[in-house]
Each structure stands twice: as C-alpha cells, then as structure tokens.
PDB file of C-alpha atoms and ligand atoms in Angstrom:
ATOM      1  CA  MET S   1       2.964  -9.209 -15.404  1.00 86.00           C
ATOM      2  CA  SER S   2       0.748 -12.270 -14.028  1.00 93.00           C
ATOM      3  CA  VAL S   3      -1.959 -11.169 -11.573  1.00 95.00           C
ATOM      4  CA  ALA S   4      -0.061 -13.067  -8.876  1.00 96.00           C
ATOM      5  CA  ASP S   5       2.584 -10.382  -9.219  1.00 97.00           C
ATOM      6  CA  GLN S   6      -0.003  -7.890  -8.884  1.00 98.00           C
ATOM      7  CA  ILE S   7      -0.958  -9.044  -5.343  1.00 98.00           C
ATOM      8  CA  ILE S   8       1.351  -7.614  -2.523  1.00 98.00           C
ATOM      9  CA  VAL S   9       1.156  -9.176   1.118  1.00 98.00           C
ATOM     10  CA  PRO S  10       2.018  -7.108   4.142  1.00 98.00           C
ATOM     11  CA  LEU S  11       4.299  -8.281   6.839  1.00 98.00           C
ATOM     12  CA  ASP S  12       1.787  -7.060   9.419  1.00 98.00           C
ATOM     13  CA  VAL S  13       3.987  -9.138  12.057  1.00 98.00           C
ATOM     14  CA  PRO S  14       5.623  -8.087  15.282  1.00 98.00           C
ATOM     15  CA  THR S  15       8.858 -10.164  14.886  1.00 98.00           C
ATOM     16  CA  GLU S  16      11.535 -10.913  12.897  1.00 98.00           C
ATOM     17  CA  GLU S  17      10.673 -14.606  13.542  1.00 98.00           C
ATOM     18  CA  ALA S  18       7.169 -14.238  12.468  1.00 98.00           C
ATOM     19  CA  ALA S  19       7.872 -12.360   9.336  1.00 98.00           C
ATOM     20  CA  ILE S  20      10.569 -15.053   8.256  1.00 98.00           C
ATOM     21  CA  ALA S  21       7.999 -17.584   8.939  1.00 98.00           C
ATOM     22  CA  LEU S  22       5.679 -16.268   6.593  1.00 98.00           C
ATOM     23  CA  LEU S  23       8.219 -15.812   3.977  1.00 98.00           C
ATOM     24  CA  ASP S  24       8.936 -19.257   4.577  1.00 98.00           C
ATOM     25  CA  ARG S  25       5.325 -20.546   4.013  1.00 98.00           C
ATOM     26  CA  LEU S  26       4.181 -18.632   0.997  1.00 98.00           C
ATOM     27  CA  PRO S  27       7.302 -18.660  -1.152  1.00 98.00           C
ATOM     28  CA  GLN S  28       4.747 -17.787  -4.331  1.00 98.00           C
ATOM     29  CA  VAL S  29       4.641 -14.381  -3.170  1.00 98.00           C
ATOM     30  CA  SER S  30       6.600 -11.904  -5.076  1.00 98.00           C
ATOM     31  CA  PHE S  31       5.921  -8.766  -3.608  1.00 98.00           C
ATOM     32  CA  TRP S  32       5.702  -7.973   0.329  1.00 99.00           C
ATOM     33  CA  LYS S  33       4.961  -4.911   2.157  1.00 98.00           C
ATOM     34  CA  VAL S  34       6.685  -4.079   5.274  1.00 98.00           C
ATOM     35  CA  GLY S  35       4.485  -1.269   7.449  1.00 98.00           C
ATOM     36  CA  LEU S  36       4.860   0.363  10.867  1.00 98.00           C
ATOM     37  CA  GLU S  37       4.388  -2.773  13.138  1.00 98.00           C
ATOM     38  CA  LEU S  38       7.358  -4.862  11.590  1.00 98.00           C
ATOM     39  CA  PHE S  39      10.012  -1.866  10.724  1.00 98.00           C
ATOM     40  CA  VAL S  40       9.521  -0.127  14.356  1.00 98.00           C
ATOM     41  CA  ALA S  41      10.400  -3.614  15.567  1.00 97.00           C
ATOM     42  CA  THR S  42      13.257  -4.959  13.401  1.00 96.00           C
ATOM     43  CA  GLY S  43      14.558  -1.859  11.552  1.00 97.00           C
ATOM     44  CA  PRO S  44      15.922  -2.433   7.918  1.00 97.00           C
ATOM     45  CA  THR S  45      17.073  -5.930   8.793  1.00 97.00           C
ATOM     46  CA  ILE S  46      13.700  -7.346   7.587  1.00 97.00           C
ATOM     47  CA  LEU S  47      14.728  -5.674   3.927  1.00 98.00           C
ATOM     48  CA  LYS S  48      17.442  -7.316   4.020  1.00 97.00           C
ATOM     49  CA  HIS S  49      16.162 -10.640   4.071  1.00 97.00           C
ATOM     50  CA  LEU S  50      13.382  -9.750   1.533  1.00 98.00           C
ATOM     51  CA  LYS S  51      16.423  -8.801  -0.990  1.00 98.00           C
ATOM     52  CA  GLU S  52      18.169 -11.778  -0.412  1.00 98.00           C
ATOM     53  CA  ARG S  53      15.346 -13.829  -1.688  1.00 98.00           C
ATOM     54  CA  LYS S  54      14.987 -11.110  -4.609  1.00 98.00           C
ATOM     55  CA  LYS S  55      11.645  -9.917  -3.659  1.00 98.00           C
ATOM     56  CA  LYS S  56       9.983  -6.847  -4.621  1.00 98.00           C
ATOM     57  CA  ILE S  57       9.290  -4.547  -1.368  1.00 98.00           C
ATOM     58  CA  PHE S  58       6.906  -2.206  -0.284  1.00 99.00           C
ATOM     59  CA  LEU S  59       8.105   0.064   2.761  1.00 98.00           C
ATOM     60  CA  ASP S  60       5.019   1.794   4.047  1.00 98.00           C
ATOM     61  CA  LEU S  61       6.274   4.271   6.685  1.00 98.00           C
ATOM     62  CA  LYS S  62       3.433   6.631   5.788  1.00 98.00           C
ATOM     63  CA  PHE S  63       5.603   9.700   6.228  1.00 98.00           C
ATOM     64  CA  HIS S  64       3.035  12.405   7.645  1.00 98.00           C
ATOM     65  CA  ASP S  65       5.551  15.405   8.953  1.00 98.00           C
ATOM     66  CA  ILE S  66       6.542  18.914   7.957  1.00 98.00           C
ATOM     67  CA  PRO S  67       8.578  19.188   4.448  1.00 98.00           C
ATOM     68  CA  ASN S  68      12.085  19.236   5.926  1.00 98.00           C
ATOM     69  CA  THR S  69      11.211  16.280   7.972  1.00 98.00           C
ATOM     70  CA  VAL S  70       9.988  14.114   5.114  1.00 98.00           C
ATOM     71  CA  MET S  71      12.450  15.085   2.846  1.00 98.00           C
ATOM     72  CA  GLY S  72      15.066  13.671   5.322  1.00 98.00           C
ATOM     73  CA  ALA S  73      12.802  10.350   5.782  1.00 98.00           C
ATOM     74  CA  CYS S  74      12.700   9.897   2.147  1.00 98.00           C
ATOM     75  CA  ARG S  75      16.166  10.583   1.912  1.00 98.00           C
ATOM     76  CA  SER S  76      17.164   7.966   4.106  1.00 97.00           C
ATOM     77  CA  ALA S  77      14.273   5.458   2.840  1.00 98.00           C
ATOM     78  CA  SER S  78      15.504   5.644  -0.623  1.00 97.00           C
ATOM     79  CA  ARG S  79      18.717   4.001   0.516  1.00 97.00           C
ATOM     80  CA  TYR S  80      17.087   0.742   0.979  1.00 97.00           C
ATOM     81  CA  GLU S  81      16.423   0.357  -2.911  1.00 97.00           C
ATOM     82  CA  VAL S  82      12.841  -0.687  -1.977  1.00 98.00           C
ATOM     83  CA  ASP S  83       9.949  -0.528  -4.845  1.00 98.00           C
ATOM     84  CA  LEU S  84       7.520   1.587  -3.307  1.00 98.00           C
ATOM     85  CA  LEU S  85       7.371   4.224  -0.618  1.00 98.00           C
ATOM     86  CA  THR S  86       4.477   5.792   1.217  1.00 99.00           C
ATOM     87  CA  LEU S  87       3.477   9.031   2.726  1.00 98.00           C
ATOM     88  CA  HIS S  88       0.463  10.822   3.176  1.00 98.00           C
ATOM     89  CA  ALA S  89      -0.977  13.203   0.945  1.00 99.00           C
ATOM     90  CA  THR S  90      -2.224  15.757   3.771  1.00 98.00           C
ATOM     91  CA  ALA S  91       1.305  16.439   4.595  1.00 98.00           C
ATOM     92  CA  GLY S  92       0.468  18.892   1.660  1.00 98.00           C
ATOM     93  CA  LYS S  93       2.073  20.357  -1.271  1.00 98.00           C
ATOM     94  CA  ASN S  94       5.404  21.520   0.220  1.00 98.00           C
ATOM     95  CA  ALA S  95       6.278  18.333   1.850  1.00 98.00           C
ATOM     96  CA  LEU S  96       5.398  16.287  -1.490  1.00 98.00           C
ATOM     97  CA  LYS S  97       7.540  18.226  -3.646  1.00 98.00           C
ATOM     98  CA  ALA S  98      10.059  17.644  -0.977  1.00 98.00           C
ATOM     99  CA  ALA S  99       9.679  13.871  -0.940  1.00 98.00           C
ATOM    100  CA  ARG S 100       9.876  14.111  -4.789  1.00 98.00           C
ATOM    101  CA  GLU S 101      13.314  15.887  -4.687  1.00 98.00           C
ATOM    102  CA  ALA S 102      14.831  13.549  -1.667  1.00 98.00           C
ATOM    103  CA  ILE S 103      14.635  10.579  -3.870  1.00 97.00           C
ATOM    104  CA  ALA S 104      15.558  12.441  -7.134  1.00 95.00           C
ATOM    105  CA  HIS S 105      18.973  11.606  -7.261  1.00 91.00           C
ATOM    106  CA  SER S 106      18.815   8.295  -5.823  1.00 94.00           C
ATOM    107  CA  ALA S 107      20.792   5.267  -7.504  1.00 94.00           C
ATOM    108  CA  SER S 108      17.541   3.220  -7.199  1.00 95.00           C
ATOM    109  CA  PRO S 109      14.473   5.601  -6.345  1.00 97.00           C
ATOM    110  CA  PRO S 110      11.336   4.020  -5.028  1.00 98.00           C
ATOM    111  CA  GLN S 111       8.280   4.719  -6.495  1.00 98.00           C
ATOM    112  CA  LEU S 112       6.375   7.166  -4.135  1.00 98.00           C
ATOM    113  CA  LEU S 113       2.503   6.694  -3.595  1.00 99.00           C
ATOM    114  CA  ALA S 114       0.429   9.470  -1.394  1.00 99.00           C
ATOM    115  CA  ILE S 115      -2.213   7.907   0.623  1.00 98.00           C
ATOM    116  CA  THR S 116      -5.743   9.570  -0.037  1.00 98.00           C
ATOM    117  CA  LEU S 117      -8.027   8.546   2.788  1.00 98.00           C
ATOM    118  CA  LEU S 118      -7.265   5.523   4.613  1.00 98.00           C
ATOM    119  CA  THR S 119      -9.584   2.710   3.714  1.00 98.00           C
ATOM    120  CA  SER S 120     -10.697   2.436   7.164  1.00 98.00           C
ATOM    121  CA  LEU S 121     -12.684   5.386   7.415  1.00 98.00           C
ATOM    122  CA  ASN S 122     -16.037   5.795   5.848  1.00 98.00           C
ATOM    123  CA  ALA S 123     -18.190   8.765   4.591  1.00 98.00           C
ATOM    124  CA  ARG S 124     -19.326   9.104   7.932  1.00 98.00           C
ATOM    125  CA  ASP S 125     -15.937   9.647   9.744  1.00 98.00           C
ATOM    126  CA  LEU S 126     -14.671  11.798   6.989  1.00 98.00           C
ATOM    127  CA  ALA S 127     -17.500  14.321   7.647  1.00 98.00           C
ATOM    128  CA  PHE S 128     -18.398  13.981  11.333  1.00 98.00           C
ATOM    129  CA  ASP S 129     -14.953  13.482  12.624  1.00 98.00           C
ATOM    130  CA  LEU S 130     -12.456  14.874  10.349  1.00 98.00           C
ATOM    131  CA  LYS S 131     -15.086  17.671   9.552  1.00 98.00           C
ATOM    132  CA  ILE S 132     -14.311  17.507   5.642  1.00 98.00           C
ATOM    133  CA  PRO S 133     -16.806  18.722   3.671  1.00 97.00           C
ATOM    134  CA  LEU S 134     -16.629  17.068   0.362  1.00 98.00           C
ATOM    135  CA  GLU S 135     -18.060  13.901  -0.676  1.00 98.00           C
ATOM    136  CA  LEU S 136     -15.828  11.031   0.094  1.00 98.00           C
ATOM    137  CA  PRO S 137     -14.787   9.865  -3.257  1.00 98.00           C
ATOM    138  CA  GLU S 138     -14.274  13.389  -4.479  1.00 98.00           C
ATOM    139  CA  TYR S 139     -11.978  14.067  -1.859  1.00 98.00           C
ATOM    140  CA  ALA S 140      -9.836  10.760  -2.232  1.00 98.00           C
ATOM    141  CA  LEU S 141      -9.759  12.488  -6.097  1.00 98.00           C
ATOM    142  CA  GLN S 142      -8.719  15.563  -4.961  1.00 98.00           C
ATOM    143  CA  MET S 143      -5.861  14.141  -2.791  1.00 98.00           C
ATOM    144  CA  ALA S 144      -4.546  12.312  -5.769  1.00 98.00           C
ATOM    145  CA  LEU S 145      -4.546  14.997  -7.808  1.00 98.00           C
ATOM    146  CA  LEU S 146      -2.467  17.259  -5.494  1.00 98.00           C
ATOM    147  CA  ALA S 147      -0.083  14.077  -5.348  1.00 98.00           C
ATOM    148  CA  LYS S 148       0.127  13.963  -8.929  1.00 98.00           C
ATOM    149  CA  ASP S 149       0.475  17.750  -9.586  1.00 98.00           C
ATOM    150  CA  CYS S 150       3.786  17.394  -6.986  1.00 98.00           C
ATOM    151  CA  GLY S 151       5.271  15.192  -8.801  1.00 98.00           C
ATOM    152  CA  ILE S 152       3.961  11.732  -6.974  1.00 98.00           C
ATOM    153  CA  ASN S 153       3.914   8.684  -8.727  1.00 98.00           C
ATOM    154  CA  GLY S 154       0.688   7.365  -7.669  1.00 98.00           C
ATOM    155  CA  ALA S 155      -1.596   6.791  -4.879  1.00 99.00           C
ATOM    156  CA  VAL S 156      -3.227   4.567  -2.363  1.00 99.00           C
ATOM    157  CA  CYS S 157      -7.014   4.554  -2.559  1.00 98.00           C
ATOM    158  CA  SER S 158      -9.678   1.905  -1.621  1.00 98.00           C
ATOM    159  CA  PRO S 159     -11.013   0.012  -4.921  1.00 98.00           C
ATOM    160  CA  GLN S 160     -14.263   1.986  -4.432  1.00 98.00           C
ATOM    161  CA  GLU S 161     -12.340   4.957  -5.644  1.00 98.00           C
ATOM    162  CA  VAL S 162      -9.689   3.260  -8.067  1.00 98.00           C
ATOM    163  CA  ALA S 163     -11.978   3.763 -11.286  1.00 98.00           C
ATOM    164  CA  GLN S 164     -12.510   7.558 -10.896  1.00 98.00           C
ATOM    165  CA  LEU S 165      -8.883   7.751  -9.936  1.00 98.00           C
ATOM    166  CA  ARG S 166      -7.824   5.909 -13.083  1.00 98.00           C
ATOM    167  CA  ALA S 167      -9.889   7.968 -15.315  1.00 98.00           C
ATOM    168  CA  VAL S 168      -8.900  10.996 -14.072  1.00 98.00           C
ATOM    169  CA  CYS S 169      -5.227  10.506 -13.336  1.00 98.00           C
ATOM    170  CA  GLY S 170      -4.345   8.428 -16.647  1.00 98.00           C
ATOM    171  CA  LYS S 171      -2.688   5.094 -17.227  1.00 98.00           C
ATOM    172  CA  ASP S 172       0.527   5.649 -16.002  1.00 98.00           C
ATOM    173  CA  PHE S 173      -0.450   6.800 -12.403  1.00 98.00           C
ATOM    174  CA  VAL S 174       0.381   3.721  -9.994  1.00 98.00           C
ATOM    175  CA  LEU S 175      -2.699   2.614  -7.732  1.00 99.00           C
ATOM    176  CA  VAL S 176      -2.365   0.545  -5.146  1.00 99.00           C
ATOM    177  CA  CYS S 177      -5.498  -0.779  -3.181  1.00 98.00           C
ATOM    178  CA  PRO S 178      -5.791  -2.272   0.247  1.00 98.00           C
ATOM    179  CA  GLY S 179      -9.349  -3.070   1.332  1.00 98.00           C
ATOM    180  CA  VAL S 180      -9.422  -5.535  -0.588  1.00 98.00           C
ATOM    181  CA  ARG S 181     -11.721  -8.684   0.721  1.00 98.00           C
ATOM    182  CA  PRO S 182     -12.839 -11.649  -1.007  1.00 97.00           C
ATOM    183  CA  SER S 183     -16.552 -12.626  -0.574  1.00 95.00           C
ATOM    184  CA  TRP S 184     -15.196 -15.147   2.163  1.00 96.00           C
ATOM    185  CA  GLY S 185     -13.048 -13.082   3.861  1.00 95.00           C
ATOM    186  CA  GLN S 186     -13.532 -10.994   7.220  1.00 96.00           C
ATOM    187  CA  THR S 187     -13.870  -7.446   6.639  1.00 97.00           C
ATOM    188  CA  GLY S 188     -12.287  -6.234   9.908  1.00 97.00           C
ATOM    189  CA  ASP S 189     -11.547  -2.641  10.418  1.00 98.00           C
ATOM    190  CA  GLN S 190     -11.497  -1.676   6.707  1.00 98.00           C
ATOM    191  CA  GLN S 191     -14.578   0.315   5.627  1.00 97.00           C
ATOM    192  CA  ARG S 192     -14.649   0.622   2.101  1.00 98.00           C
ATOM    193  CA  VAL S 193     -13.842  -3.007   0.441  1.00 97.00           C
ATOM    194  CA  MET S 194     -14.259  -4.766  -2.646  1.00 98.00           C
ATOM    195  CA  THR S 195     -13.021  -8.255  -3.778  1.00 98.00           C
ATOM    196  CA  PRO S 196      -9.806  -8.457  -5.454  1.00 98.00           C
ATOM    197  CA  LYS S 197     -11.266  -9.101  -8.988  1.00 98.00           C
ATOM    198  CA  GLN S 198     -13.451  -5.903  -8.845  1.00 98.00           C
ATOM    199  CA  ALA S 199     -10.686  -4.044  -7.791  1.00 98.00           C
ATOM    200  CA  LEU S 200      -8.363  -5.224 -10.694  1.00 98.00           C
ATOM    201  CA  ASP S 201     -10.874  -4.943 -13.244  1.00 98.00           C
ATOM    202  CA  ALA S 202     -11.728  -1.413 -11.610  1.00 98.00           C
ATOM    203  CA  GLY S 203      -8.205  -0.193 -12.589  1.00 98.00           C
ATOM    204  CA  ALA S 204      -5.767  -1.126  -9.578  1.00 98.00           C
ATOM    205  CA  ASN S 205      -2.210  -1.537 -10.589  1.00 98.00           C
ATOM    206  CA  TYR S 206      -1.527  -3.546  -7.465  1.00 98.00           C
ATOM    207  CA  LEU S 207      -3.616  -5.062  -4.429  1.00 98.00           C
ATOM    208  CA  VAL S 208      -2.498  -5.331  -0.764  1.00 98.00           C
ATOM    209  CA  ILE S 209      -4.209  -8.343   0.863  1.00 98.00           C
ATOM    210  CA  GLY S 210      -3.203  -8.870   4.142  1.00 98.00           C
ATOM    211  CA  ARG S 211      -5.574 -11.272   7.019  1.00 98.00           C
ATOM    212  CA  PRO S 212      -7.470 -13.165   4.463  1.00 98.00           C
ATOM    213  CA  ILE S 213      -3.817 -14.598   3.650  1.00 98.00           C
ATOM    214  CA  THR S 214      -1.738 -14.206   6.685  1.00 98.00           C
ATOM    215  CA  MET S 215      -4.363 -15.179   9.590  1.00 97.00           C
ATOM    216  CA  SER S 216      -5.679 -17.851   7.626  1.00 97.00           C
ATOM    217  CA  ASP S 217      -5.609 -21.560   8.969  1.00 96.00           C
ATOM    218  CA  ASP S 218      -4.063 -22.250   5.877  1.00 97.00           C
ATOM    219  CA  PRO S 219      -1.997 -19.420   4.127  1.00 98.00           C
ATOM    220  CA  VAL S 220      -1.405 -21.219   0.843  1.00 98.00           C
ATOM    221  CA  MET S 221      -4.630 -22.371   0.337  1.00 98.00           C
ATOM    222  CA  ALA S 222      -6.227 -18.612   0.855  1.00 98.00           C
ATOM    223  CA  TRP S 223      -3.420 -17.325  -1.537  1.00 98.00           C
ATOM    224  CA  ASN S 224      -3.831 -20.180  -4.282  1.00 98.00           C
ATOM    225  CA  ARG S 225      -7.759 -19.129  -3.846  1.00 98.00           C
ATOM    226  CA  ILE S 226      -7.434 -15.878  -4.488  1.00 98.00           C
ATOM    227  CA  VAL S 227      -5.069 -16.141  -7.575  1.00 98.00           C
ATOM    228  CA  ASP S 228      -7.851 -18.666  -9.152  1.00 97.00           C
ATOM    229  CA  GLU S 229     -10.278 -15.997  -8.418  1.00 96.00           C
ATOM    230  CA  VAL S 230      -9.069 -13.055 -10.039  1.00 95.00           C
ATOM    231  CA  SER S 231      -7.409 -15.146 -12.942  1.00 94.00           C
ATOM    232  CA  SER S 232     -10.907 -16.790 -13.810  1.00 86.00           C
TER     233      SER S 232
HETATM  234  O1  OMP L 301      -0.834   2.013   3.004  1.00 95.19           O
HETATM  235  C1  OMP L 301      -1.699   0.988   3.348  1.00 95.19           C
HETATM  236  O2  OMP L 301      -1.012  -0.089   2.829  1.00 95.19           O
HETATM  237  C2  OMP L 301      -2.869   1.146   3.672  1.00 95.19           C
HETATM  238  C3  OMP L 301      -3.670   1.993   3.471  1.00 95.19           C
HETATM  239  C4  OMP L 301      -4.505   2.254   3.565  1.00 95.19           C
HETATM  240  O3  OMP L 301      -5.634   3.138   3.556  1.00 95.19           O
HETATM  241  N1  OMP L 301      -5.395   1.180   4.347  1.00 95.19           N
HETATM  242  C5  OMP L 301      -4.807  -0.094   4.492  1.00 95.19           C
HETATM  243  O4  OMP L 301      -5.326  -1.152   5.152  1.00 95.19           O
HETATM  244  N2  OMP L 301      -3.422   0.120   4.302  1.00 95.19           N
HETATM  245  C6  OMP L 301      -2.518  -1.284   4.715  1.00 95.19           C
HETATM  246  O5  OMP L 301      -2.735  -2.436   3.911  1.00 95.19           O
HETATM  247  C7  OMP L 301      -2.725  -3.254   4.709  1.00 95.19           C
HETATM  248  C8  OMP L 301      -4.421  -3.823   4.467  1.00 95.19           C
HETATM  249  O6  OMP L 301      -4.328  -5.244   5.472  1.00 95.19           O
HETATM  250  P1  OMP L 301      -5.468  -6.083   5.795  1.00 95.19           P
HETATM  251  O7  OMP L 301      -6.815  -5.617   6.018  1.00 95.19           O
HETATM  252  O8  OMP L 301      -4.882  -7.364   6.509  1.00 95.19           O
HETATM  253  O9  OMP L 301      -5.587  -6.681   4.380  1.00 95.19           O
HETATM  254  C9  OMP L 301      -2.261  -3.408   6.000  1.00 95.19           C
HETATM  255  O10 OMP L 301      -0.877  -3.490   5.944  1.00 95.19           O
HETATM  256  C10 OMP L 301      -2.735  -1.620   6.269  1.00 95.19           C
HETATM  257  O11 OMP L 301      -1.505  -1.114   6.931  1.00 95.19           O
END
C-alpha cells in the first residue's frame, strides 16, 4: 500500500453537493470518511457515490449506546459494505461484543474500530471533567485492550498514543489516527496532535487528515504537500 492510500480524508461538509465537489476536486484520494455531519444530512446516498467511484469508505458514526441498540446499528451499517466502522469503547464490554456479533454474518463485514479517547480531549479534561483517575496514555491503552479482548479489529487513537498501542496490541490491530497536523496546519479543536510522518513512523495504519486539506485554499496542493512530506 502506498502512503497516499494510508491517508483518509473526512467529508466533513453539510451537503451532498459540497461532498461531491470535494470528491471531484481530489480524485487522487482513495479513502474517504463519512461522519456524523454528512450522514445525518444525506443518509446513505453519499455512500453510493463513493462506491461508484470505487473509493474505500470509513463510516464514522461512533455508536455509543446499550448493547441491543449498538447491535442493531452495526447490523444496519454492515449492509452498506463499508471498510471501517466506529463505536466508542466506553459503550462497554457487552456492547463491543454485540457489535462484533452483529457483523459476523454480513456478506462484507466492516472492520470495527473502537474510539479510545477523542483527540479533542487533553489530560486535564480527562482528570478534571471526566473524573478519570488514570494517566491519559494508560486510559487510551486500557480502552484499546478492552476493545481487543471483545474481538474488535482496531482502535482510533491520537498519534501520541499510537506507539504504545502498537507495542501492546500487536501488529494486526488496526490503528487509525486523527489529530494529525502537518507543521504548517492549524490545530483547531485537536489537542493531542503530531505530524503525519511522526504518526506513521509511530505505527499508525491510517491517518485521518481533514481541515488542513479540505479547508485549504488549494486542497490539491495541501494533499500533495502532505504526501511528499510523509514519503520523504
Ligand atoms: O473517529 C474519528 O475519526 C475521530 C476520532 C477522534 O478522536 N478525533 C477525531 O478528530 N476524529 C475525526 O477525525 C476528523 C479530524 O478532522 P480534522 O481535525 O479536520 O483533521 C474529524 O472528522 C473527526 O470526527
């Protein structure tokens, strides 16, 4: 797989038209993410467009609910034949196992990824707002291990934790990192960031990079610059 194929670009836009404009603008992107903003607006229609263009799809709906509901949601999502699908590790053991079970008989099951700790949170948020007494890297690791024990294929984590998760969870565990910023990109609401090259070198399978590309005045140039930087 080329490094370009390891970069997933989120279609974080409000309408189908805006999403299609991005697809047209960046034909070199092979892997796109559909998240809450677009899916709530368009439903599965956007997935059809991506399939027609033979793109890989990360359906990022971050399920977080009781086991029965997570099971139903995963069963419904698995009919879309997407490549990656997210749920929160904090939904708990029974929901994680239910998710696994839900997709088991799908003709084309997605790889399930558990969110460990959102990259928009920092150590202070974890300790003081969420009242979690573990150190942040330890918490992210424990969430990944919980998911792995329940048969989940991989985790979403910040690049700052990816080396540790790779070392403990093994080479077959899929690790996807958002919170990735080239040195010239603005951090925005992301708190635990590293550059694309650092994240890949630390063991990420895939990077999710949005605004530095999609909000750039020249998305093609931003994409090329990132691909050049990680390839060098
Ligand atoms: O599941 C995700 O993809 C995700 C998890 C996480 O912890 N942090 C995070 O930023 N994301 C997503 O990754 C993308 C990051 O976008 P940018 O911050 O614009 O690069 C957004 O679509 C987020 O929804």
